[in-house]
JSON list of C-alpha atoms and ligand atoms in Angstrom, two decimals:
[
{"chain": "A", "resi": 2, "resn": "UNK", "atom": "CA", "xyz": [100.68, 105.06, 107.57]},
{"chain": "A", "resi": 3, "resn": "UNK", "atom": "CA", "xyz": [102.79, 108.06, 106.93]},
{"chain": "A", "resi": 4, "resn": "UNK", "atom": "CA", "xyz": [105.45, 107.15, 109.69]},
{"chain": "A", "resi": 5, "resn": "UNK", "atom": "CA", "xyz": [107.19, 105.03, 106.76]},
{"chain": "A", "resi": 6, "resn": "UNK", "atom": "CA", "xyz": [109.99, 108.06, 105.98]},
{"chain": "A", "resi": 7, "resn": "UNK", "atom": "CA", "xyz": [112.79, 105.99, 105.31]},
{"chain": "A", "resi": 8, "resn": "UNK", "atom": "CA", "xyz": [114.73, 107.43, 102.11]},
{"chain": "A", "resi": 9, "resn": "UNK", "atom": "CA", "xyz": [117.09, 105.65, 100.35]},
{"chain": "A", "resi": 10, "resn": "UNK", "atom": "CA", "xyz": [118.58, 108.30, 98.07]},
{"chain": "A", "resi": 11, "resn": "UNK", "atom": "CA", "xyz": [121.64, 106.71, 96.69]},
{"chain": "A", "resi": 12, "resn": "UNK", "atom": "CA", "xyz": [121.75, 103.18, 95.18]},
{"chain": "A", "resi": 13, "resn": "UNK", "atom": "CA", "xyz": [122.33, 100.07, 97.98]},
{"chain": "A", "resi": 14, "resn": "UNK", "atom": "CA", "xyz": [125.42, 99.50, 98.35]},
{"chain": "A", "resi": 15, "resn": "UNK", "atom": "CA", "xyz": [124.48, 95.45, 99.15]},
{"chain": "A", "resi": 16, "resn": "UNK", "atom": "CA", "xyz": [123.67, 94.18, 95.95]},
{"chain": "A", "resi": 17, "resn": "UNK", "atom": "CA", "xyz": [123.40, 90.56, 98.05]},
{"chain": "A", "resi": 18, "resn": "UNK", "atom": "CA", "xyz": [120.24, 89.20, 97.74]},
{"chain": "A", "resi": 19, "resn": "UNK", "atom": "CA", "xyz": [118.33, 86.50, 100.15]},
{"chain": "A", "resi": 20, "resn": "UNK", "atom": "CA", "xyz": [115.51, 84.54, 98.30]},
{"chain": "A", "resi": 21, "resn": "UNK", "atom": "CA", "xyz": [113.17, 82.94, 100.38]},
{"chain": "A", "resi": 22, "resn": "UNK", "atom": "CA", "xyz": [110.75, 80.19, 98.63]},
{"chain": "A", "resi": 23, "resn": "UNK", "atom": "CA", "xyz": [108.57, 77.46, 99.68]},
{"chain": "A", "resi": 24, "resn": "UNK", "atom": "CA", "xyz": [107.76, 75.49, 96.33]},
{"chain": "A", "resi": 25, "resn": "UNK", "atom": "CA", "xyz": [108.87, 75.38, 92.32]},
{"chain": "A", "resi": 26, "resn": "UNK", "atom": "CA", "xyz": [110.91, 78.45, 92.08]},
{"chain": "A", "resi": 27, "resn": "UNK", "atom": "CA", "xyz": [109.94, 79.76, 89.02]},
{"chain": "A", "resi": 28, "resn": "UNK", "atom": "CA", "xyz": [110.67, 83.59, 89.91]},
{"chain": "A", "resi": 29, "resn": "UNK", "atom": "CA", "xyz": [113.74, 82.46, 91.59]},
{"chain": "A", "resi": 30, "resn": "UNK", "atom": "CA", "xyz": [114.79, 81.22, 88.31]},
{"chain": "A", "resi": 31, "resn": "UNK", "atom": "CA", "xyz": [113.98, 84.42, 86.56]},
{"chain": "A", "resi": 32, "resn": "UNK", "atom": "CA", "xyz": [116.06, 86.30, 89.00]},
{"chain": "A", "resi": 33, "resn": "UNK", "atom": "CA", "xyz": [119.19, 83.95, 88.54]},
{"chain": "A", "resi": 34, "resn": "UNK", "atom": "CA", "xyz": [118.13, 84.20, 84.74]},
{"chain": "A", "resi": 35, "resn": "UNK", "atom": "CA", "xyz": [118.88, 87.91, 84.90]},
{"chain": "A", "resi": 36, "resn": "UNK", "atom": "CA", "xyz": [121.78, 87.76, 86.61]},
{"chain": "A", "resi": 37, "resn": "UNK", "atom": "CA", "xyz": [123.61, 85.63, 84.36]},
{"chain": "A", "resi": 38, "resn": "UNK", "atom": "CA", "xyz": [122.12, 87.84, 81.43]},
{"chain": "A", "resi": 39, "resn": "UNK", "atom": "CA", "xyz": [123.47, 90.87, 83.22]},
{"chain": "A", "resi": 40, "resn": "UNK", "atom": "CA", "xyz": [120.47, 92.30, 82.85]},
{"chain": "A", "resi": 41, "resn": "UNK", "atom": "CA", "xyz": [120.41, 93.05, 86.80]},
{"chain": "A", "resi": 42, "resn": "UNK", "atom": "CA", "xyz": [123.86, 93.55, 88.78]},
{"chain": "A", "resi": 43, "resn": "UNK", "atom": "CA", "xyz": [122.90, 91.49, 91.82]},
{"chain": "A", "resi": 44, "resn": "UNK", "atom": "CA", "xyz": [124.07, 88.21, 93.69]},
{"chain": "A", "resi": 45, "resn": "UNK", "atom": "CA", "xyz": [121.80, 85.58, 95.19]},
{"chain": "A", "resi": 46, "resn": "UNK", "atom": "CA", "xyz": [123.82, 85.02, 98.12]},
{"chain": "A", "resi": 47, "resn": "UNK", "atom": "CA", "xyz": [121.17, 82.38, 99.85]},
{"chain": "A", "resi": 48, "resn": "UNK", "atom": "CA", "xyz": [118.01, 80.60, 98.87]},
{"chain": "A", "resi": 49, "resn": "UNK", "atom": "CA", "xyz": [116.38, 79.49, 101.92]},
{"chain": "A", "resi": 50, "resn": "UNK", "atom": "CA", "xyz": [112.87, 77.53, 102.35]},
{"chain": "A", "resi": 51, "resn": "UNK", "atom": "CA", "xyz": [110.76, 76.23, 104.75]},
{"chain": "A", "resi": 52, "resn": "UNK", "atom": "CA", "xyz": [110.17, 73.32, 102.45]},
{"chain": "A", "resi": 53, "resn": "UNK", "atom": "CA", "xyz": [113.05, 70.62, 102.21]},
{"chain": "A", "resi": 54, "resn": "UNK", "atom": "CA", "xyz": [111.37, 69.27, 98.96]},
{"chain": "A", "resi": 55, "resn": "UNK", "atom": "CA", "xyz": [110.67, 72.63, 97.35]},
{"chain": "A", "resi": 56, "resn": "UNK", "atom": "CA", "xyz": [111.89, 72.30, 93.73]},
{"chain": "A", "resi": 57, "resn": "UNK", "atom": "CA", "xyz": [112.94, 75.68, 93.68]},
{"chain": "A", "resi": 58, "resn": "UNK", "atom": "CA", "xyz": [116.30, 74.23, 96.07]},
{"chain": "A", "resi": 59, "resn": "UNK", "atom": "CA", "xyz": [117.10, 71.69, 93.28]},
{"chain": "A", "resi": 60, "resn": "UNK", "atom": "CA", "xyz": [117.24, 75.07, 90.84]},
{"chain": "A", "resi": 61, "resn": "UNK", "atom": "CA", "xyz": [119.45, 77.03, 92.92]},
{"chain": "A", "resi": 62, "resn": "UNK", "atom": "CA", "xyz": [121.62, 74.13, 93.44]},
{"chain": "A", "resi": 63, "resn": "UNK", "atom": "CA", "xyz": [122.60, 73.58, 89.77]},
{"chain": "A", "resi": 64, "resn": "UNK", "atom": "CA", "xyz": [122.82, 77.19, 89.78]},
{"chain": "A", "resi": 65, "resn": "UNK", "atom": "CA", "xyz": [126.11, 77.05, 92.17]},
{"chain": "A", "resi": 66, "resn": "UNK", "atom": "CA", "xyz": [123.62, 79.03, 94.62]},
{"chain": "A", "resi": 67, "resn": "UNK", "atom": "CA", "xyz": [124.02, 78.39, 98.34]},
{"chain": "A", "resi": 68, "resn": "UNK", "atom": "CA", "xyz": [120.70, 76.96, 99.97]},
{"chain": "A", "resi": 69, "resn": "UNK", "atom": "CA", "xyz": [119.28, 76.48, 103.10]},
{"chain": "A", "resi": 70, "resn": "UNK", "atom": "CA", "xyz": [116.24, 74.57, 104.25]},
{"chain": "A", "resi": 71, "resn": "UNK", "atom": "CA", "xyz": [114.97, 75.52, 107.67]},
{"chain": "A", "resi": 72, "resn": "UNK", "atom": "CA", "xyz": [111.74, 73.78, 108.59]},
{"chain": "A", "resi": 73, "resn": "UNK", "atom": "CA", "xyz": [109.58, 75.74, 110.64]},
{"chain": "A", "resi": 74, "resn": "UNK", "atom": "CA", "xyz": [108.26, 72.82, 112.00]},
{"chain": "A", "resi": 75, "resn": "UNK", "atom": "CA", "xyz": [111.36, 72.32, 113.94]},
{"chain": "A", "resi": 76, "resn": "UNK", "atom": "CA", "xyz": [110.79, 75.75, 115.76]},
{"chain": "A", "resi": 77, "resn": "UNK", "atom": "CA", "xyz": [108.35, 76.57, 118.83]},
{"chain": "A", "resi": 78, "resn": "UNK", "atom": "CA", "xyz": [106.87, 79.84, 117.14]},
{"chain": "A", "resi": 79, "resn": "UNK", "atom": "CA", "xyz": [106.83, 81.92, 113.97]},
{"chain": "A", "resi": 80, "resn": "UNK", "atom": "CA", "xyz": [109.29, 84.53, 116.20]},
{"chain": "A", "resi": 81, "resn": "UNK", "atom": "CA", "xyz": [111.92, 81.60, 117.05]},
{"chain": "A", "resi": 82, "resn": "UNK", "atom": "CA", "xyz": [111.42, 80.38, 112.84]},
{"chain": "A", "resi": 83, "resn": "UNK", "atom": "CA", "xyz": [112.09, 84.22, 111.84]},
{"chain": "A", "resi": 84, "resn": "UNK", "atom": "CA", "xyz": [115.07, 84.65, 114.26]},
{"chain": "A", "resi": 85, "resn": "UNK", "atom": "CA", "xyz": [116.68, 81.95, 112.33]},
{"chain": "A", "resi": 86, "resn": "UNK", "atom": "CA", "xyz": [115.74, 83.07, 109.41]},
{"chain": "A", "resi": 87, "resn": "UNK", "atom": "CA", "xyz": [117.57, 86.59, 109.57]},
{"chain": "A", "resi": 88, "resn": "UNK", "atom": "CA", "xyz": [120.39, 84.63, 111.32]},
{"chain": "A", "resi": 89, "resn": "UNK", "atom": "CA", "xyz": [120.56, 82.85, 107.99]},
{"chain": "A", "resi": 90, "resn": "UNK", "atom": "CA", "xyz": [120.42, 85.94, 106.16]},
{"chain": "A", "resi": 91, "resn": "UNK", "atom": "CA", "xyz": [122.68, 88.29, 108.58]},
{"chain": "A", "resi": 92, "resn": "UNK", "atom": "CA", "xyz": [125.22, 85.70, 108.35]},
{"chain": "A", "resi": 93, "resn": "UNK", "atom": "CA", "xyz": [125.64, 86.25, 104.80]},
{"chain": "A", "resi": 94, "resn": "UNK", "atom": "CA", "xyz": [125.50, 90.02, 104.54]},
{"chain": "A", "resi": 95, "resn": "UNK", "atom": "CA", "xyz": [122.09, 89.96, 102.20]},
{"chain": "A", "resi": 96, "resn": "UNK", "atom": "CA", "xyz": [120.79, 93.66, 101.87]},
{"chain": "A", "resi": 97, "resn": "UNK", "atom": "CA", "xyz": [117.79, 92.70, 99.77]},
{"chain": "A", "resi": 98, "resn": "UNK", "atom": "CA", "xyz": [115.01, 89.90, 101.20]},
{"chain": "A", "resi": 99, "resn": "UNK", "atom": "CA", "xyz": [112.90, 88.71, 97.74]},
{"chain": "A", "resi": 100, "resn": "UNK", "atom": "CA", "xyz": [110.21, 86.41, 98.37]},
{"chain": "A", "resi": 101, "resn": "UNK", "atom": "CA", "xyz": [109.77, 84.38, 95.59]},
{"chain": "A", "resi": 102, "resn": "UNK", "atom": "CA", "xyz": [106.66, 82.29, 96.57]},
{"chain": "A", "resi": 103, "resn": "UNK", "atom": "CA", "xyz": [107.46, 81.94, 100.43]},
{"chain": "A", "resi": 104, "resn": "UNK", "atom": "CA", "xyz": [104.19, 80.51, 101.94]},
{"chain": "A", "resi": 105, "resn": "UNK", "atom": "CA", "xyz": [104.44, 81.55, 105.19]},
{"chain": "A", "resi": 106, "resn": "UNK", "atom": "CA", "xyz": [103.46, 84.81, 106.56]},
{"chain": "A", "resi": 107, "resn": "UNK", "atom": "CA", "xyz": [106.56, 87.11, 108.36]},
{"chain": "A", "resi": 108, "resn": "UNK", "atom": "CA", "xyz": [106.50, 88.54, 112.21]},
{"chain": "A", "resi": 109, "resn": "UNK", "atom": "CA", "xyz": [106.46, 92.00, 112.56]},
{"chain": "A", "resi": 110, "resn": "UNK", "atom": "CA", "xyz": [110.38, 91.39, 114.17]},
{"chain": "A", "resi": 111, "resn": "UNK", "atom": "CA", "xyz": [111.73, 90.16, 110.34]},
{"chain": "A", "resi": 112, "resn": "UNK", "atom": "CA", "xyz": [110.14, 93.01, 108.99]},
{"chain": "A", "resi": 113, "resn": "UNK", "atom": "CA", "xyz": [111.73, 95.37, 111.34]},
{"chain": "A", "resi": 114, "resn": "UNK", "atom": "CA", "xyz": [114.92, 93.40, 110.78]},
{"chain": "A", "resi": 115, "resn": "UNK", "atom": "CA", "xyz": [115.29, 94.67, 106.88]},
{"chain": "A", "resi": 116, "resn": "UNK", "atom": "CA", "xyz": [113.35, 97.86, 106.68]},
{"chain": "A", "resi": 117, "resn": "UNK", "atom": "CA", "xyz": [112.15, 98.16, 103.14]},
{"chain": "A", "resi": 118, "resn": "UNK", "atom": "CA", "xyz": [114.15, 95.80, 102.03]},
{"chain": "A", "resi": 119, "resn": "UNK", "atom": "CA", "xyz": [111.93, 93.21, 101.84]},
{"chain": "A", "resi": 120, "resn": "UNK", "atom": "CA", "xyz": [110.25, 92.26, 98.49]},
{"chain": "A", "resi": 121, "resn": "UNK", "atom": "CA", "xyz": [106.95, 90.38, 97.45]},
{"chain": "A", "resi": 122, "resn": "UNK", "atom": "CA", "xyz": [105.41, 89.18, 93.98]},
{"chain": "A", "resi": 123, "resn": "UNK", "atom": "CA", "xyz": [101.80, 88.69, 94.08]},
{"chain": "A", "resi": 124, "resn": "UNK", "atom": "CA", "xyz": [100.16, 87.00, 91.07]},
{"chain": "A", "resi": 125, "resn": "UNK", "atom": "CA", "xyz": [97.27, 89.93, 91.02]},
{"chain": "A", "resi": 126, "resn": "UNK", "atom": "CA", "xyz": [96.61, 93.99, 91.26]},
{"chain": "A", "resi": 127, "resn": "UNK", "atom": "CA", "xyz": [97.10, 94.49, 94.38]},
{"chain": "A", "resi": 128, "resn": "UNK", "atom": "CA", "xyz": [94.76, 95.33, 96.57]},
{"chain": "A", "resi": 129, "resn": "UNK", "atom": "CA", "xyz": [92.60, 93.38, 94.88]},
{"chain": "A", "resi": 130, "resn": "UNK", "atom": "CA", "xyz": [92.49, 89.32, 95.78]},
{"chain": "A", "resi": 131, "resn": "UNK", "atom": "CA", "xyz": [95.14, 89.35, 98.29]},
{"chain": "A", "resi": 132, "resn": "UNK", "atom": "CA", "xyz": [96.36, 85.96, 99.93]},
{"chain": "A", "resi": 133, "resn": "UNK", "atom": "CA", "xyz": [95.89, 81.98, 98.75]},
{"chain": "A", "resi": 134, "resn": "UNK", "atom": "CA", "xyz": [94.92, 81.08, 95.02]},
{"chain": "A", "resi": 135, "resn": "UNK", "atom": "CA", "xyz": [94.80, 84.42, 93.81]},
{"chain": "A", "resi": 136, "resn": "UNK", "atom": "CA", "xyz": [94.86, 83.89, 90.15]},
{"chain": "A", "resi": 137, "resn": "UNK", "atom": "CA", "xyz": [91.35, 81.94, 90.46]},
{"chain": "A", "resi": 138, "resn": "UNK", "atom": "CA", "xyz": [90.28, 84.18, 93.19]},
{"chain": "A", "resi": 139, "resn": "UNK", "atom": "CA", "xyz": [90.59, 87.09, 89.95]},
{"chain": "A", "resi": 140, "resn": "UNK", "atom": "CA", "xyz": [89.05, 84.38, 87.61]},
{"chain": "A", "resi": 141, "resn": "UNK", "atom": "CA", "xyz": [86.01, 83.26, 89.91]},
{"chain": "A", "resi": 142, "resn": "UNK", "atom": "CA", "xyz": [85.28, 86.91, 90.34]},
{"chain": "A", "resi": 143, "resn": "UNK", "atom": "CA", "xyz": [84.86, 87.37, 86.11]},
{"chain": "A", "resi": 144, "resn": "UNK", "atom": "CA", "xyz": [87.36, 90.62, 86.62]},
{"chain": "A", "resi": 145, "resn": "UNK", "atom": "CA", "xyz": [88.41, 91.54, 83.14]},
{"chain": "A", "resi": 146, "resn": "UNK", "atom": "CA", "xyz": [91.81, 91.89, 83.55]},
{"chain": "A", "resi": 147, "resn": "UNK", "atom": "CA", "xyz": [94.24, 90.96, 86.70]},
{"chain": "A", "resi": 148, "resn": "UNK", "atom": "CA", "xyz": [98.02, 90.76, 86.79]},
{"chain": "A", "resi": 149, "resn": "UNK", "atom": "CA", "xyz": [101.23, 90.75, 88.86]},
{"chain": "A", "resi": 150, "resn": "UNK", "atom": "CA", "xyz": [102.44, 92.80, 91.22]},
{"chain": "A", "resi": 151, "resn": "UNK", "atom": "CA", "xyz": [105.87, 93.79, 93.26]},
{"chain": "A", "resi": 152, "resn": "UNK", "atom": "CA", "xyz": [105.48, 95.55, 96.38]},
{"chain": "A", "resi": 153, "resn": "UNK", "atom": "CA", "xyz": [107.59, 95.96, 99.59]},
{"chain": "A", "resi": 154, "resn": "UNK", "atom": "CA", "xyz": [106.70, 93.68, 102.35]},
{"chain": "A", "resi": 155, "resn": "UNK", "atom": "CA", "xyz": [105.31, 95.47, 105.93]},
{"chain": "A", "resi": 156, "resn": "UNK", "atom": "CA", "xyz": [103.71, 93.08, 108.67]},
{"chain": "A", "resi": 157, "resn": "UNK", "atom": "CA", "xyz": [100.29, 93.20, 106.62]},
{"chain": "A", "resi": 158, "resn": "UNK", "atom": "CA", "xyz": [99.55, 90.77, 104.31]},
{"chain": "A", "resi": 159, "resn": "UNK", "atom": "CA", "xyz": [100.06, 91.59, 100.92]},
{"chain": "A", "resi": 160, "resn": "UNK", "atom": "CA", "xyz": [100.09, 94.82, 101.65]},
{"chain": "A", "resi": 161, "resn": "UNK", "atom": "CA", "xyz": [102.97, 97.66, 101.09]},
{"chain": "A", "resi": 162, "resn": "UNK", "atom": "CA", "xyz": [104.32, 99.72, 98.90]},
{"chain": "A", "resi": 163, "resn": "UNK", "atom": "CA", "xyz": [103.82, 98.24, 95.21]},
{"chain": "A", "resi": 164, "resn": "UNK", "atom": "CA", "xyz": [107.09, 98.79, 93.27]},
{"chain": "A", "resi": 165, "resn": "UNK", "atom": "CA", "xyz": [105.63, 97.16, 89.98]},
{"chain": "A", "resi": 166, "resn": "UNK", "atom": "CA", "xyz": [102.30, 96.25, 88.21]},
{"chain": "A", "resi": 167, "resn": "UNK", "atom": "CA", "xyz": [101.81, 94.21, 85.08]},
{"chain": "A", "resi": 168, "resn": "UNK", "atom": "CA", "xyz": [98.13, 93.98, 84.36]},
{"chain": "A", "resi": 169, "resn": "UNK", "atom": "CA", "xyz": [97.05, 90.69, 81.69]},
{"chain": "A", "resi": 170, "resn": "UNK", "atom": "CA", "xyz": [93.59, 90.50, 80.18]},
{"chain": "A", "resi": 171, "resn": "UNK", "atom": "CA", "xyz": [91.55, 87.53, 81.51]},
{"chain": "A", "resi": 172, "resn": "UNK", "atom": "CA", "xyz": [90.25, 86.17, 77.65]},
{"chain": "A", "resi": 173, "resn": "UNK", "atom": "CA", "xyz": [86.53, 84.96, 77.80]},
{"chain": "A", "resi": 174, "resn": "UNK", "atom": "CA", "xyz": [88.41, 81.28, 77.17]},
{"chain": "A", "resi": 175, "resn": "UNK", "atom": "CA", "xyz": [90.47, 81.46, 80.02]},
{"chain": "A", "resi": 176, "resn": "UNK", "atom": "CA", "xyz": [90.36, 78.81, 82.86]},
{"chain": "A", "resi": 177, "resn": "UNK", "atom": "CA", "xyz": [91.91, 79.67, 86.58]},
{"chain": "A", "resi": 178, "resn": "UNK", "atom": "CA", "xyz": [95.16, 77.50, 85.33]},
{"chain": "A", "resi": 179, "resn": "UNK", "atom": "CA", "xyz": [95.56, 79.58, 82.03]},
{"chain": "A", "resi": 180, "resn": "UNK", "atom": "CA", "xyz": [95.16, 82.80, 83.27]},
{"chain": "A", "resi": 181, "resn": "UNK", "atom": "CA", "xyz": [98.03, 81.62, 85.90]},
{"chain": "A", "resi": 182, "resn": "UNK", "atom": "CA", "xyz": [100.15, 80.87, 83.50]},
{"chain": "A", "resi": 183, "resn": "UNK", "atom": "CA", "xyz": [99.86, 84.19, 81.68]},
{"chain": "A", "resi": 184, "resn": "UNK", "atom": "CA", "xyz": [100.09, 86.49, 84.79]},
{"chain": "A", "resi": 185, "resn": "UNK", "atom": "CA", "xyz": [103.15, 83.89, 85.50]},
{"chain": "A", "resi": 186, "resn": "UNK", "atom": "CA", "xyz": [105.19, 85.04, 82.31]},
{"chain": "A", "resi": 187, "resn": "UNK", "atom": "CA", "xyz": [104.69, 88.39, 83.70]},
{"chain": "A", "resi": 188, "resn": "UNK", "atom": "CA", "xyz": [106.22, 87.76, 87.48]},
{"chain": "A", "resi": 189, "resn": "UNK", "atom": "CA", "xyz": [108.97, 86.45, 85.82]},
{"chain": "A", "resi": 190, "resn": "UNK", "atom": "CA", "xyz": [109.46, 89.82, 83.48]},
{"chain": "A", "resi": 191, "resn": "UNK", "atom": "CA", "xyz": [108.68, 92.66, 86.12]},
{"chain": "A", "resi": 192, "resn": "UNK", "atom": "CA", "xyz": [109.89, 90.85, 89.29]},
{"chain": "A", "resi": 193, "resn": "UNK", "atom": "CA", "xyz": [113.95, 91.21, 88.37]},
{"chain": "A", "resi": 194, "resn": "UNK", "atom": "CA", "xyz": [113.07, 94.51, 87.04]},
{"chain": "A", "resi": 195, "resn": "UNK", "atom": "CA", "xyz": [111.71, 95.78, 90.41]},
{"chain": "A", "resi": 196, "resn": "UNK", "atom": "CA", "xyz": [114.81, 94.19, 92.00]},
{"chain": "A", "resi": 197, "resn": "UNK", "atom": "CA", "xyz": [116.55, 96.29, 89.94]},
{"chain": "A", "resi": 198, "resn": "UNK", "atom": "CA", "xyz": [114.59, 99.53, 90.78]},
{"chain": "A", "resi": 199, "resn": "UNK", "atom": "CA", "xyz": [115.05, 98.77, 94.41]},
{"chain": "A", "resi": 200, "resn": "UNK", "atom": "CA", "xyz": [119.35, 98.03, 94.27]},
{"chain": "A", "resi": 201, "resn": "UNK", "atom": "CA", "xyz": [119.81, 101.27, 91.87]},
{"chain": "A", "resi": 202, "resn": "UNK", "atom": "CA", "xyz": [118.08, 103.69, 94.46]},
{"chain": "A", "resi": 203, "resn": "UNK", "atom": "CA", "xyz": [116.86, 107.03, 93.86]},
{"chain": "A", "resi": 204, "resn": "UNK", "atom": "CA", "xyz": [113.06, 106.68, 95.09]},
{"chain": "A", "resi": 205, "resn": "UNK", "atom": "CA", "xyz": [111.42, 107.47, 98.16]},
{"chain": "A", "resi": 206, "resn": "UNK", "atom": "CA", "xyz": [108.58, 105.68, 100.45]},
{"chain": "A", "resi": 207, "resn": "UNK", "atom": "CA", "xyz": [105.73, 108.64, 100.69]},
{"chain": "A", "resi": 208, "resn": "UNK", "atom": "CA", "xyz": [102.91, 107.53, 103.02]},
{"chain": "A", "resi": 209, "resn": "UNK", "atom": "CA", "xyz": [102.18, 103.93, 101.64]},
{"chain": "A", "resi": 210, "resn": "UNK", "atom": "CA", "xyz": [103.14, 105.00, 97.47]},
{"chain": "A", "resi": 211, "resn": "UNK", "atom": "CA", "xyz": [106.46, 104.13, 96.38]},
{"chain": "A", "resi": 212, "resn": "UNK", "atom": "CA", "xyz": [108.04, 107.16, 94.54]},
{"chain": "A", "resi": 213, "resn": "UNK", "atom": "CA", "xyz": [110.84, 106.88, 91.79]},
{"chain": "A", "resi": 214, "resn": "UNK", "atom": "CA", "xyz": [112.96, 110.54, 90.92]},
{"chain": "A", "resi": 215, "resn": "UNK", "atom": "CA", "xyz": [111.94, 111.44, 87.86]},
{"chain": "B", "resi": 4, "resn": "GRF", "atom": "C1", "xyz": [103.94, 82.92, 92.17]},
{"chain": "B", "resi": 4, "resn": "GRF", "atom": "O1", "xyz": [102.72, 82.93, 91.48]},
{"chain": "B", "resi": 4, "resn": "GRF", "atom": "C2", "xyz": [104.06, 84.12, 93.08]},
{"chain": "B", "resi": 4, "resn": "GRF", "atom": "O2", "xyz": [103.42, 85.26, 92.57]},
{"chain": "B", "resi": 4, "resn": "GRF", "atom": "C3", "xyz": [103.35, 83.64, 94.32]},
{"chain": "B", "resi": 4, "resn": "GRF", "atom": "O3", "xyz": [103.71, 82.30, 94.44]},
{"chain": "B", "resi": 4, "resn": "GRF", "atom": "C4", "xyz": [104.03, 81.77, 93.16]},
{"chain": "B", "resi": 4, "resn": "GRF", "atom": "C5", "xyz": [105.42, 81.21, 93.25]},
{"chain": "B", "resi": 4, "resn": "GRF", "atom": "O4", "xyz": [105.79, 80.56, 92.07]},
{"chain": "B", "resi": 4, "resn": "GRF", "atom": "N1", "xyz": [103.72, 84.45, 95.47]},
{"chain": "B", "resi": 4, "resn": "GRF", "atom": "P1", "xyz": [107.30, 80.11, 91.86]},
{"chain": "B", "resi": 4, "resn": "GRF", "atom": "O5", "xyz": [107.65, 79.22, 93.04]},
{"chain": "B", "resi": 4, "resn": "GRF", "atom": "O6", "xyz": [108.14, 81.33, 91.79]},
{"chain": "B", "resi": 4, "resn": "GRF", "atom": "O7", "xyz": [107.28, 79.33, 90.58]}
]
């Protein structure tokens, strides 16, 4: 746990982002959203998916964004589907990984590949209801409030340091779908915010807490 040292003390230089997606691309869209707002100083430099029918491709597309659409079906092993992953992403100098709804968990060798420098959104407060459906996961529970959260990506699922948190009440009238849709509003707010956080520098990794200089 407390081997992660690594330090970043200046701002990243590579402002070059790589967002990997499997399905709509909502987030995605928030990101390229606050790029063209300026209100984060980034590039999207690749969308890639495992999915040639994700949506989220069609987005980036009339966004002038380079895509790429790698099916891990056509690979042997989640290594050889990684490998061509960061080729993908090497290729085009990204500095910054963002998953952005990527369904498919990473090998410990991608992680290693872009040490912290690989981000997550998780529709709920982490640790709680980590993996599939976790919006009704929160809901079937009766929790009283759930959220979104941004964390850096290590080989454990859903695990990591969490960057951002946005909590939203669940509302006694609430179905799974609604509650989704409110926590969703919320991905889209903090997720190019934590982005942001991460590409200006100044914070530290301290045992598993992410640490921003006061
Ligand atoms: C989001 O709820 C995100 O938190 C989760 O997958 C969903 C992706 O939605 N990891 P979208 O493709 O960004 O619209």
């Amino acid at each position: 746990m407390s081997s992660r040292k690594a330090a970043p003390a200046k701002a990243a230089a590579n402002r070059r982002l790589g967002v990997l997606i499997s399905g709509r691309g909502s987030n995605l869209q928030a990101i390229t959203d606050a790029i063209a707002e300026q209100r984060l100083d980034a590039e999207i430099a690749v969308v890639i998916s495992n999915r040639r029918d994700a949506p989220g491709l069609e987005r980036a597309r009339r966004a002038g964004i380079e895509t790429v659409a790698l099916r891990h079906t056509d690979y042997g092993s989640r290594e050889a589907f990684d490998a061509a992953m960061v080729g993908e992403l090497r290729q085009r100098d990204v500095g910054l990984v963002c998953l952005a709804g990527f369904m498919r968990l990473l090998s410990g060798s991608f992680v290693a590949a872009f040490p912290n420098a690989i981000l997550n959104i998780h529709p709920s407060l982490l640790p709680a209801f980590v993996g599939l459906d976790a919006q009704r996961q929160a809901w079937e529970h009766g929790v009283k409030v759930s959220g979104a959260t941004v964390h850096i990506v290590t080989p454990e699922l859903d695990d990591g340091p969490i960057v951002r948190q946005a909590v939203v009440p669940v509302l006694p009238t609430d179905s799974a779908d609604s509650l989704a849709a409110r926590i969703l509003v919320e991905e889209h707010r903090i997720y190019p915010e934590a982005i942001r956080v991460i590409l200006d520098g100044g914070w530290r990794i301290d045992g598993r807490r992410f640490v921003e200089q006061p």
